[in-house]
Tab-separated table of C-alpha atoms (C1' of nucleotides) in Angstrom:
chain	number	residue	atom	x	y	z
S	20	MET	CA	0.009	0.039	0.031
S	21	ILE	CA	1.051	3.512	-0.769
S	22	LYS	CA	1.342	5.661	2.339
S	23	ALA	CA	1.926	9.353	2.857
S	24	ILE	CA	5.635	9.824	3.255
S	25	ARG	CA	7.186	10.195	6.605
S	26	GLY	CA	6.490	13.715	8.310
S	27	THR	CA	3.775	14.348	5.764
S	28	ARG	CA	0.081	14.386	6.494
S	29	ASP	CA	-3.339	14.866	5.308
S	30	ILE	CA	-5.042	17.440	7.266
S	31	LEU	CA	-8.795	17.025	7.413
S	32	PRO	CA	-11.808	18.304	8.817
S	33	PRO	CA	-12.418	19.889	11.458
S	34	GLU	CA	-8.421	20.702	11.525
S	35	SER	CA	-8.748	21.854	7.822
S	36	GLY	CA	-11.621	24.163	8.922
S	37	ALA	CA	-9.081	25.680	11.902
S	38	PHE	CA	-6.614	26.110	9.047
S	39	GLN	CA	-8.849	27.974	6.823
S	40	TYR	CA	-10.220	30.017	9.746
S	41	VAL	CA	-6.645	30.995	11.121
S	42	GLU	CA	-5.260	31.751	7.391
S	43	THR	CA	-8.760	33.986	7.129
S	44	LEU	CA	-8.024	35.869	10.162
S	45	ALA	CA	-4.484	36.616	9.226
S	46	ARG	CA	-5.309	37.991	5.951
S	47	GLU	CA	-7.971	40.255	7.531
S	48	VAL	CA	-5.430	41.497	10.519
S	49	PHE	CA	-2.752	41.811	7.911
S	50	ARG	CA	-4.469	43.938	5.684
S	51	VAL	CA	-5.210	46.640	8.194
S	52	PHE	CA	-1.723	46.936	8.939
S	53	ASN	CA	-1.045	47.328	5.102
S	54	PHE	CA	0.396	44.105	4.119
S	55	ASP	CA	-0.193	42.493	0.770
S	56	GLU	CA	0.356	38.767	-0.140
S	57	ILE	CA	3.402	37.661	-1.786
S	58	ARG	CA	3.361	34.037	-3.256
S	59	THR	CA	6.905	32.921	-4.037
S	60	PRO	CA	7.987	29.438	-5.520
S	61	ILE	CA	8.183	26.178	-3.510
S	62	PHE	CA	11.739	25.457	-4.894
S	63	GLU	CA	14.485	27.789	-5.396
S	64	SER	CA	18.008	27.497	-6.258
S	65	ALA	CA	19.657	25.784	-3.533
S	66	GLU	CA	22.360	28.440	-3.232
S	67	LEU	CA	19.681	31.125	-2.146
S	68	PHE	CA	19.187	29.143	1.089
S	69	ALA	CA	22.917	28.553	1.737
S	70	ARG	CA	23.784	32.128	1.112
S	71	SER	CA	20.907	33.525	3.261
S	72	VAL	CA	20.108	30.897	6.068
S	73	GLY	CA	23.992	30.028	6.355
S	74	THR	CA	25.768	26.741	5.292
S	75	GLU	CA	26.532	25.977	8.677
S	76	THR	CA	23.048	25.817	9.945
S	77	ASP	CA	21.216	22.715	10.687
S	78	ILE	CA	18.596	23.984	8.262
S	79	VAL	CA	20.834	23.901	5.482
S	80	SER	CA	23.504	21.555	6.417
S	81	LYS	CA	21.306	18.673	7.093
S	82	GLU	CA	17.523	19.165	6.801
S	83	MET	CA	17.238	20.728	3.342
S	84	TYR	CA	15.411	18.777	0.416
S	85	THR	CA	18.185	19.220	-2.401
S	86	PHE	CA	18.187	17.707	-5.742
S	87	ALA	CA	19.596	18.194	-9.145
S	88	ASP	CA	17.090	19.241	-12.160
S	89	ARG	CA	17.673	17.937	-15.632
S	90	ASP	CA	19.928	20.456	-16.338
S	91	GLU	CA	22.044	19.568	-13.436
S	92	THR	CA	21.262	22.834	-11.396
S	93	THR	CA	20.725	22.267	-7.538
S	94	LEU	CA	17.494	22.927	-6.337
S	95	ALA	CA	15.803	23.093	-2.946
S	96	LEU	CA	12.400	22.907	-1.719
S	97	ARG	CA	12.150	25.844	0.340
S	98	PRO	CA	12.738	25.310	4.335
S	99	GLU	CA	11.621	28.838	4.898
S	100	ALA	CA	10.341	31.954	2.939
S	101	THR	CA	12.238	34.860	3.988
S	102	ALA	CA	14.919	34.559	1.366
S	103	SER	CA	12.543	34.176	-1.161
S	104	VAL	CA	10.623	37.478	-0.359
S	105	VAL	CA	13.972	39.074	-0.262
S	106	ARG	CA	15.274	37.448	-3.384
S	107	ALA	CA	12.024	38.796	-5.300
S	108	PHE	CA	12.387	42.502	-3.764
S	109	ILE	CA	15.694	42.481	-5.533
S	110	GLU	CA	15.085	40.704	-8.806
S	111	LEU	CA	11.976	42.695	-9.497
S	112	GLN	CA	13.806	46.001	-8.521
S	113	MET	CA	10.994	46.700	-5.737
S	114	SER	CA	13.430	49.403	-4.318
S	115	GLN	CA	12.091	51.520	-7.273
S	116	GLU	CA	8.957	51.933	-5.747
S	117	PRO	CA	7.970	54.216	-3.235
S	118	GLY	CA	8.175	53.461	0.610
S	119	LEU	CA	8.204	50.139	2.347
S	120	LYS	CA	7.052	47.085	0.857
S	121	ARG	CA	5.101	45.008	3.353
S	122	PHE	CA	4.315	41.528	2.323
S	123	TYR	CA	2.747	38.265	4.102
S	124	TYR	CA	2.828	34.648	2.661
S	125	ILE	CA	1.097	31.365	3.682
S	126	GLY	CA	2.277	28.171	2.471
S	127	PRO	CA	4.098	24.937	2.968
S	128	MET	CA	7.827	24.624	4.111
S	129	PHE	CA	10.074	21.757	3.998
S	130	ARG	CA	12.891	20.346	6.457
S	131	ARG	CA	13.900	16.720	6.885
S	132	GLU	CA	13.778	16.477	10.526
S	133	ARG	CA	12.833	13.839	12.966
S	134	PRO	CA	9.138	14.177	12.995
S	135	GLN	CA	7.641	14.815	16.325
S	136	LYS	CA	4.908	16.620	17.936
S	137	GLY	CA	4.304	19.723	16.359
S	138	ARG	CA	7.424	18.955	13.925
S	139	TYR	CA	6.809	17.662	10.563
S	140	ARG	CA	8.783	17.463	7.373
S	141	GLN	CA	6.247	19.593	5.326
S	142	PHE	CA	4.943	22.041	7.840
S	143	TYR	CA	2.944	25.311	7.375
S	144	GLN	CA	3.800	28.947	8.046
S	145	ILE	CA	2.451	32.113	7.769
S	146	GLY	CA	4.859	34.849	7.978
S	147	ALA	CA	5.457	38.511	7.116
S	148	GLU	CA	8.162	40.674	5.965
S	149	VAL	CA	8.940	44.642	5.846
S	150	LEU	CA	11.566	45.684	3.439
S	151	GLY	CA	13.272	48.867	2.950
S	152	GLY	CA	13.747	50.529	6.184
S	153	ASP	CA	15.275	49.473	9.966
S	154	HIS	CA	13.283	52.354	11.862
S	155	PRO	CA	12.693	50.855	15.478
S	156	ALA	CA	9.073	51.604	14.760
S	157	ILE	CA	8.707	49.056	12.041
S	158	ASP	CA	9.920	46.511	14.507
S	159	ALA	CA	7.252	47.716	16.998
S	160	GLU	CA	4.943	47.792	14.381
S	161	VAL	CA	5.541	44.201	13.213
S	162	ILE	CA	5.353	43.071	16.916
S	163	GLU	CA	2.347	44.660	17.408
S	164	MET	CA	0.591	43.189	14.407
S	165	VAL	CA	1.426	39.664	15.452
S	166	VAL	CA	0.370	40.426	19.267
S	167	GLU	CA	-2.715	41.657	17.725
S	168	TYR	CA	-3.211	38.441	15.507
S	169	LEU	CA	-2.524	36.191	18.438
S	170	ASN	CA	-5.237	38.412	20.505
S	171	ARG	CA	-7.908	38.072	17.935
S	172	LEU	CA	-7.410	34.455	17.637
S	173	GLY	CA	-8.009	33.870	21.480
S	174	ILE	CA	-4.494	32.292	22.141
S	175	ARG	CA	-3.197	32.721	25.423
S	176	PRO	CA	-1.223	32.662	27.560
S	177	PHE	CA	1.789	33.360	25.482
S	178	SER	CA	5.126	34.901	26.049
S	179	LEU	CA	6.622	37.485	24.158
S	180	LEU	CA	10.479	37.153	24.298
S	181	LEU	CA	12.587	39.880	23.096
S	182	ASN	CA	16.286	40.227	22.637
S	183	SER	CA	18.810	42.309	20.220
S	184	ILE	CA	21.861	40.123	18.919
S	185	GLY	CA	23.686	43.229	17.731
S	186	ASP	CA	25.275	43.793	14.242
S	187	SER	CA	27.979	42.823	12.434
S	188	LYS	CA	29.938	45.654	14.008
S	189	CYS	CA	29.176	44.520	17.818
S	190	ARG	CA	28.407	40.843	17.583
S	191	PRO	CA	31.963	39.551	16.878
S	192	ASN	CA	33.178	41.224	20.009
S	193	PHE	CA	30.502	39.537	22.039
S	194	VAL	CA	31.113	36.266	20.350
S	195	LYS	CA	34.910	36.592	21.339
S	196	ALA	CA	34.027	37.379	24.830
S	197	LEU	CA	31.566	34.580	25.216
S	198	LYS	CA	34.138	31.987	23.630
S	199	ALA	CA	36.379	33.195	26.319
S	200	ALA	CA	34.176	32.896	29.138
S	201	ALA	CA	33.092	29.692	28.216
S	202	GLY	CA	36.564	28.307	27.407
S	203	GLU	CA	37.928	28.800	30.955
S	204	VAL	CA	34.955	26.421	32.103
S	205	ARG	CA	34.950	24.409	28.888
S	206	ASP	CA	35.203	21.171	30.622
S	207	LYS	CA	32.407	21.595	33.191
S	208	LEU	CA	30.112	22.106	30.403
S	209	CYS	CA	27.810	19.269	28.763
S	210	GLU	CA	29.089	17.575	25.809
S	211	ASN	CA	26.840	19.314	23.334
S	212	CYS	CA	27.781	22.795	24.533
S	213	GLN	CA	31.597	21.729	24.089
S	214	ARG	CA	30.750	20.988	20.481
S	215	ARG	CA	28.454	24.138	20.245
S	216	LEU	CA	31.394	26.340	21.349
S	217	GLU	CA	33.097	25.285	18.312
S	218	THR	CA	30.265	25.349	15.618
S	219	ASN	CA	27.869	27.933	16.799
S	220	PRO	CA	28.969	29.647	20.174
S	221	LEU	CA	25.626	31.545	20.709
S	222	ARG	CA	23.752	28.481	20.999
S	223	VAL	CA	25.658	27.652	24.305
S	224	LEU	CA	23.376	30.390	25.831
S	225	ASP	CA	20.361	28.404	24.678
S	226	CYS	CA	21.586	25.066	26.306
S	227	LYS	CA	18.777	23.838	28.737
S	228	VAL	CA	20.930	21.387	30.690
S	229	GLU	CA	20.535	21.852	34.296
S	230	SER	CA	24.505	21.572	35.014
S	231	CYS	CA	25.383	24.148	32.630
S	232	GLN	CA	22.757	26.901	33.850
S	233	PRO	CA	25.252	28.150	36.791
S	234	TYR	CA	27.914	28.658	34.351
S	235	ILE	CA	26.052	30.094	31.178
S	236	ASN	CA	24.401	32.486	34.164
S	237	ARG	CA	27.911	34.204	34.374
S	238	PHE	CA	28.578	34.459	30.850
S	239	PRO	CA	28.677	37.872	29.596
S	240	SER	CA	25.473	39.308	28.027
S	241	ILE	CA	24.884	40.409	24.501
S	242	LEU	CA	23.149	43.433	25.820
S	243	GLU	CA	26.338	44.614	27.564
S	244	TYR	CA	28.100	44.256	24.138
S	245	LEU	CA	25.763	46.278	21.834
S	246	CYS	CA	27.243	49.195	19.970
S	247	ALA	CA	25.617	52.741	20.254
S	248	ASP	CA	23.326	52.281	17.360
S	249	CYS	CA	22.316	48.825	18.417
S	250	GLN	CA	21.553	49.952	21.855
S	251	ALA	CA	19.557	52.979	20.622
S	252	HIS	CA	17.343	51.142	18.394
S	253	PHE	CA	16.619	48.718	20.735
S	254	SER	CA	15.789	51.175	23.877
S	255	GLU	CA	13.580	52.789	21.274
S	256	LEU	CA	11.942	49.783	20.385
S	257	ARG	CA	11.163	49.000	23.954
S	258	GLY	CA	9.844	52.356	24.685
S	259	LEU	CA	7.540	52.244	21.813
S	260	LEU	CA	6.080	48.414	22.522
S	261	ASP	CA	6.005	50.160	26.320
S	262	ALA	CA	4.036	52.791	25.105
S	263	ARG	CA	1.544	50.385	23.233
S	264	GLY	CA	1.210	48.155	26.476
S	265	ILE	CA	2.919	45.377	24.837
S	266	ALA	CA	4.097	42.850	27.729
S	267	TYR	CA	7.531	41.226	26.765
S	268	GLN	CA	10.450	39.628	28.607
S	269	ILE	CA	13.942	40.677	27.794
S	270	THR	CA	15.942	37.323	27.150
S	271	PRO	CA	19.434	38.205	26.415
S	272	ARG	CA	19.850	34.360	26.139
S	273	MET	CA	17.535	33.886	23.451
S	274	VAL	CA	19.305	33.001	20.017
S	275	ARG	CA	17.955	32.372	16.873
S	276	GLY	CA	18.867	29.599	14.527
S	277	LEU	CA	19.306	31.338	11.251
S	278	ASP	CA	22.589	33.276	10.442
S	279	TYR	CA	20.950	36.226	9.081
S	280	TYR	CA	19.189	37.829	11.961
S	281	THR	CA	20.800	41.270	13.288
S	282	ARG	CA	19.368	43.512	16.090
S	283	THR	CA	16.037	42.809	17.076
S	284	THR	CA	15.003	38.922	17.449
S	285	PHE	CA	11.839	37.729	19.153
S	286	GLU	CA	9.979	34.686	19.738
S	287	ILE	CA	6.576	33.748	21.078
S	288	THR	CA	6.049	30.600	23.385
S	289	SER	CA	3.079	28.656	24.609
S	290	ASP	CA	2.864	26.014	27.257
S	291	LEU	CA	-0.003	24.418	25.847
S	292	LEU	CA	2.610	22.676	23.300
S	293	GLY	CA	5.383	20.030	24.077
S	294	ALA	CA	8.970	20.471	23.520
S	295	GLN	CA	8.463	22.247	20.458
S	296	ASN	CA	6.800	25.272	22.221
S	297	SER	CA	8.102	27.976	20.087
S	298	LEU	CA	5.062	29.386	18.089
S	299	LEU	CA	6.439	31.922	16.120
S	300	GLY	CA	9.947	33.555	15.865
S	301	GLY	CA	11.266	36.267	13.861
S	302	GLY	CA	13.860	39.264	13.777
S	303	ARG	CA	15.472	41.814	11.673
S	304	TYR	CA	17.868	40.831	8.953
S	305	ASP	CA	19.777	44.060	7.840
S	306	GLY	CA	22.328	42.225	5.718
S	307	LEU	CA	20.472	39.365	4.359
S	308	SER	CA	19.983	41.178	0.744
S	309	GLU	CA	23.867	41.738	0.780
S	310	SER	CA	24.856	37.877	1.225
S	311	ILE	CA	22.659	36.795	-1.763
S	312	GLY	CA	24.131	39.655	-3.693
S	313	GLY	CA	21.672	42.223	-3.911
S	314	PRO	CA	21.857	46.058	-2.749
S	315	PRO	CA	21.687	46.733	1.185
S	316	VAL	CA	17.814	46.324	1.969
S	317	LYS	CA	16.918	46.574	5.679
S	318	GLY	CA	14.501	44.108	6.614
S	319	ILE	CA	12.459	42.360	9.409
S	320	GLY	CA	9.878	39.506	9.445
S	321	PHE	CA	8.337	36.420	11.415
S	322	ALA	CA	7.053	33.025	10.677
S	323	ILE	CA	3.931	31.282	12.575
S	324	GLY	CA	3.953	27.711	13.079
S	325	LEU	CA	0.522	27.003	11.567
S	326	ASP	CA	0.597	23.478	12.537
S	327	ARG	CA	1.330	24.386	16.129
S	328	PHE	CA	-1.127	27.453	16.127
S	329	VAL	CA	-3.797	25.240	15.065
S	330	MET	CA	-2.670	22.485	17.486
S	331	VAL	CA	-3.204	25.333	20.366
S	332	LEU	CA	-6.256	26.747	19.180
S	333	THR	CA	-7.933	23.637	19.142
S	334	GLN	CA	-6.991	22.916	22.721
S	335	ILE	CA	-8.609	26.481	23.733
S	336	ARG	CA	-11.707	26.180	21.286
S	337	PRO	CA	-12.357	22.751	20.234
S	338	GLU	CA	-15.469	23.402	18.215
S	339	LEU	CA	-13.143	25.416	15.702
S	340	GLY	CA	-13.020	24.225	12.267
S	341	MET	CA	-16.530	22.554	12.335
S	342	ASP	CA	-18.950	23.476	9.590
S	343	ARG	CA	-21.658	21.281	9.171
S	344	PRO	CA	-24.549	21.627	6.675
S	345	GLN	CA	-27.547	23.925	7.276
S	346	VAL	CA	-29.931	21.763	5.397
S	347	TYR	CA	-30.362	18.206	4.450
S	348	VAL	CA	-32.680	17.718	1.487
S	349	ALA	CA	-34.494	14.656	1.948
S	350	TRP	CA	-36.715	13.560	-1.119
S	351	LEU	CA	-39.331	10.445	-1.328
S	352	GLY	CA	-39.686	8.825	-4.283
S	353	THR	CA	-37.568	8.981	-7.628
S	354	LYS	CA	-40.503	11.362	-8.989
S	355	THR	CA	-39.550	14.236	-6.349
S	356	LEU	CA	-35.826	14.199	-7.041
S	357	SER	CA	-35.926	16.768	-9.494
S	358	LYS	CA	-37.942	19.269	-7.674
S	359	ALA	CA	-35.415	18.596	-4.603
S	360	TYR	CA	-32.683	19.350	-6.683
S	361	GLU	CA	-34.005	22.582	-7.722
S	362	LEU	CA	-34.808	23.455	-4.307
S	363	THR	CA	-31.329	22.749	-3.343
S	364	ARG	CA	-29.979	24.732	-6.123
S	365	MET	CA	-31.995	27.819	-5.010
S	366	LEU	CA	-30.756	27.392	-1.425
S	367	ARG	CA	-27.122	27.086	-2.444
S	368	ARG	CA	-27.307	30.042	-4.726
S	369	ALA	CA	-28.599	31.903	-1.537
S	370	GLY	CA	-25.320	30.774	0.083
S	371	VAL	CA	-26.845	28.182	2.222
S	372	ARG	CA	-24.858	24.953	2.693
S	373	CYS	CA	-26.961	22.252	1.520
S	374	ALA	CA	-26.710	18.437	1.281
S	375	ILE	CA	-28.510	16.145	-0.934
S	376	GLU	CA	-28.147	12.213	-1.731
S	377	PHE	CA	-28.836	10.777	-4.814
S	378	ASP	CA	-29.727	7.212	-3.775
S	379	GLU	CA	-33.351	6.444	-2.931
S	380	MET	CA	-34.185	6.086	0.816
S	381	LYS	CA	-36.572	5.912	3.504
S	382	LEU	CA	-37.076	9.041	5.277
S	383	LYS	CA	-35.881	7.384	8.561
S	384	LYS	CA	-32.944	6.730	6.839
S	385	ALA	CA	-32.527	10.237	5.448
S	386	LEU	CA	-33.261	11.735	8.815
S	387	SER	CA	-30.836	9.392	10.156
S	388	ASN	CA	-28.279	10.273	7.819
S	389	ALA	CA	-28.826	13.776	8.576
S	390	ASP	CA	-28.465	13.350	12.162
S	391	ARG	CA	-25.177	12.081	11.629
S	392	LEU	CA	-23.877	14.949	9.677
S	393	LYS	CA	-25.206	17.227	12.319
S	394	ALA	CA	-27.462	18.979	9.717
S	395	ALA	CA	-29.562	21.846	11.387
S	396	PHE	CA	-32.684	21.545	9.417
S	397	VAL	CA	-33.845	18.707	7.088
S	398	LEU	CA	-36.040	19.852	4.067
S	399	ILE	CA	-38.804	17.297	3.237
S	400	VAL	CA	-39.790	16.965	-0.437
S	401	GLY	CA	-42.445	14.533	-1.179
S	402	GLU	CA	-45.250	14.356	-3.253
S	403	ASP	CA	-47.915	16.058	-1.074
S	404	GLU	CA	-45.459	18.790	-0.511
S	405	ILE	CA	-45.071	19.458	-4.147
S	406	ALA	CA	-48.915	19.393	-4.853
S	407	LYS	CA	-49.329	21.959	-2.105
S	408	ASN	CA	-46.208	23.885	-2.759
S	409	LYS	CA	-45.276	23.758	0.993
S	410	PHE	CA	-42.156	21.921	2.244
S	411	GLY	CA	-41.534	20.318	5.709
S	412	LEU	CA	-38.782	21.929	7.262
S	413	LYS	CA	-37.534	20.127	10.323
S	414	ASP	CA	-35.520	21.680	12.801
S	415	MET	CA	-33.079	18.788	13.955
S	416	LYS	CA	-32.256	20.412	17.312
S	417	GLY	CA	-35.539	20.548	18.949
S	418	GLY	CA	-37.400	18.389	16.569
S	419	SER	CA	-39.941	20.831	15.791
S	420	GLN	CA	-41.296	20.944	11.870
S	421	VAL	CA	-43.061	23.530	9.934
S	422	PHE	CA	-44.453	23.743	6.378
S	423	LEU	CA	-43.267	26.984	4.220
S	424	GLU	CA	-43.423	27.988	0.825
S	425	GLU	CA	-40.322	27.962	-1.378
S	426	ARG	CA	-39.919	31.687	-1.102
S	427	GLU	CA	-39.851	31.563	2.936
S	428	LEU	CA	-37.362	28.907	2.949
S	429	VAL	CA	-34.255	31.026	2.637
S	430	THR	CA	-34.984	33.757	5.283
S	431	ARG	CA	-36.215	30.935	7.470
S	432	ILE	CA	-33.192	29.143	7.353
S	433	GLN	CA	-30.816	31.963	7.383
S	434	GLY	CA	-32.450	33.601	10.381
S	435	ALA	CA	-31.734	30.388	12.337
S	436	ARG	CA	-28.329	30.748	11.514
S	437	GLU	CA	-27.861	34.322	12.896
S	438	GLY	CA	-28.778	33.118	16.418
S	439	SER	CA	-26.823	30.178	16.333
S	440	ALA	CA	-23.301	30.620	17.953
S	441	VAL	CA	-21.013	28.250	15.460
S	442	PRO	CA	-17.807	29.897	14.582
S	443	ALA	CA	-16.390	29.914	11.364
U	24	G	C1'	21.249	11.632	13.391
U	25	U	C1'	20.553	9.390	18.800
U	26	G	C1'	17.185	7.133	22.707
U	27	G	C1'	12.450	5.148	24.831
U	28	G	C1'	7.596	3.298	23.834
U	29	U	C1'	4.210	1.416	19.905
U	30	G	C1'	2.248	-1.335	15.924
U	31	U	C1'	-4.060	-6.989	16.397
U	32	A	C1'	-11.266	-5.025	12.719
U	33	G	C1'	-12.957	1.742	9.967
U	34	C	C1'	-11.759	3.617	15.786
U	35	U	C1'	-10.239	2.903	20.788
U	36	C	C1'	-7.951	-1.515	22.628
U	37	A	C1'	-7.861	-6.736	24.919
U	38	G	C1'	-5.351	-11.536	23.740
U	39	C	C1'	-0.198	-12.695	23.426
U	40	U	C1'	3.478	-13.722	30.555
U	41	A	C1'	3.007	-22.204	29.895
U	42	G	C1'	3.724	-20.843	21.235
U	43	G	C1'	-2.087	-24.646	18.439
U	44	U	C1'	-4.049	-19.652	12.509
U	45	A	C1'	-8.337	-13.993	17.074
U	46	G	C1'	-11.986	-10.810	20.892
U	47	A	C1'	-14.793	-6.588	23.152
U	48	G	C1'	-16.739	-1.755	22.958
U	49	C	C1'	-17.687	1.990	19.679
U	50	G	C1'	-18.459	2.436	14.176
U	51	C	C1'	-20.864	0.492	9.747
U	52	C	C1'	-25.416	-2.531	7.174
U	53	A	C1'	-30.357	-4.598	7.795
U	54	G	C1'	-34.469	-5.177	10.432
U	55	G	C1'	-38.183	-3.665	15.179
U	56	U	C1'	-44.415	-3.278	8.829
U	57	U	C1'	-47.361	2.190	5.781
U	58	G	C1'	-43.634	9.545	5.527
U	59	U	C1'	-40.024	11.157	10.657
U	60	G	C1'	-33.404	11.116	13.349
U	61	G	C1'	-31.191	11.099	18.247
U	62	C	C1'	-32.771	6.143	22.906
U	63	C	C1'	-33.285	0.789	23.081
U	64	C	C1'	-33.491	-4.421	21.089
U	65	U	C1'	-32.409	-8.423	17.361
U	66	G	C1'	-29.400	-9.890	13.529
U	67	G	C1'	-25.331	-9.272	10.055
U	68	U	C1'	-20.661	-6.899	8.151
U	69	G	C1'	-15.803	-6.867	9.184
U	70	G	C1'	-8.765	-8.439	10.744
U	71	C	C1'	-2.832	-12.806	5.529
U	72	C	C1'	-2.598	-9.650	14.120
U	73	G	C1'	2.737	-3.552	9.995
U	74	U	C1'	6.503	-5.987	6.780
U	75	G	C1'	10.111	-9.634	5.238
U	76	G	C1'	13.102	-13.498	7.318
U	77	G	C1'	14.353	-17.213	11.040
U	78	U	C1'	13.164	-21.121	15.421
U	79	U	C1'	9.207	-24.817	15.714
U	80	C	C1'	5.062	-30.316	13.607
U	81	G	C1'	2.826	-25.517	14.158
U	82	A	C1'	3.635	-18.239	15.729
U	83	U	C1'	-0.214	-12.481	16.609
U	84	C	C1'	2.638	-14.607	20.701
U	85	C	C1'	9.700	-16.375	20.871
U	86	C	C1'	14.374	-14.284	17.747
U	87	C	C1'	16.446	-11.148	14.009
U	88	A	C1'	15.824	-7.527	10.499
U	89	U	C1'	12.974	-3.773	8.236
U	90	C	C1'	9.207	0.187	7.898
U	91	A	C1'	5.713	3.548	10.141
U	92	C	C1'	3.769	6.148	13.993
U	93	C	C1'	4.381	8.451	19.213
U	94	C	C1'	7.493	10.976	22.729
U	95	A	C1'	12.119	13.034	23.932
U	96	C	C1'	16.998	14.797	22.535
U	97	C	C1'	18.926	17.748	18.890
U	98	C	C1'	16.927	21.862	16.158
U	99	C	C1'	13.269	25.052	14.999
U	100	A	C1'	7.978	27.330	13.393
RNA sequence: GUGGGUGUAGCUCAGCUAGGUAGAGCGCCAGGUUGUGGCCCUGGUGGCCGUGGGUUCGAUCCCCAUCACCCACCCCA
């Protein structure tokens, strides 16, 4: 039997409904912040990711789906989308257009990791990017937008973690100081940290091993090493967030896994997830454009893990994504089918979700089906009804039934929907 | 990539600890007469026991391998 490949899955109702809800709300919230959608290719030149995300990162060095095209160029399924958005900005000369560019995207990403709770090889992200400026107010606006989005969804509690990791001027000094401090207690650190010290020193700060904590706590903080410009940028950002009442935790030990980040980085976590507790992450990337051969273009963005979002959301709001038929059309005898279908078309044109089946069955069976489909109403179309032009409309919740003319059906059914509290 | 756990009907699981080719609940189908669901009753449907080897007269059960899923490490969204 052919099965879905490891780390991929089929998303079915009600989960697919929850995905739709989350996506629709993102479009709404992002729109009022003046963001437009961008759709970039699912695959790109592998080099794009190597040069932006970084060749030494896990994402590029061991998780990317890379393959040779027929002409031998090396392609890769995108492991993230920021690099593509920046590539498009450069390629299409968007810097010639006035003002900042604000984009959002929704779609699948691919990383070949070992699957786990909240972690898939094909997973979905909603992300947003602002290109063309580095004013701290941009950072504040992006963070405000994502917090607004979480609040609208009803996701809570969550923690907003905030940090600044400096830029190419000041970070090297910090890394040097960190390596020196860690080097002194090298043999006291866990095996992982000892390795990370060589490969990616900043990650040592992120270690969760208990025995490492006392040492890590005494390591220098990135915030003490920020240059004047980075410091000013960070404090202005914090002032703006404070002024807008957005709560955050400064976490100097938070590092991000992609090489392109500079200055502002942030992350939002939730306790409702397992070990993969990060709901979204983002930051500024002022040098990314140059690293892929473009002109200087400053930018900031974030990416939301949709799968995890939906996981949290369905815990908080279990009914999310349920969308059942409003009307189940039951017809009695083959002579009534054409009239029944005519009524179905009328209802559908009025926007009513309408179920009808084409095998003849007894009314008892039809009602039973309607019940299992959780239809709100059953419209009964028999020969008597057709003769009198009065159709039975049974309310499945209470069981009461009224007889209505064709023209009365739509308003009656839609009127009932107003009163119901079924979310999208 | 590393570790632990799990793979038996559509679903949730039992049986497997003294090896003899399988059970429950739910579901599904049909009835309990004529055009009214949810409850109840009756009957029925349903599984090469993840896959491939091995041991054995014989394996769902023991051994090996492999695959998949879950959780964790790692990493990240």
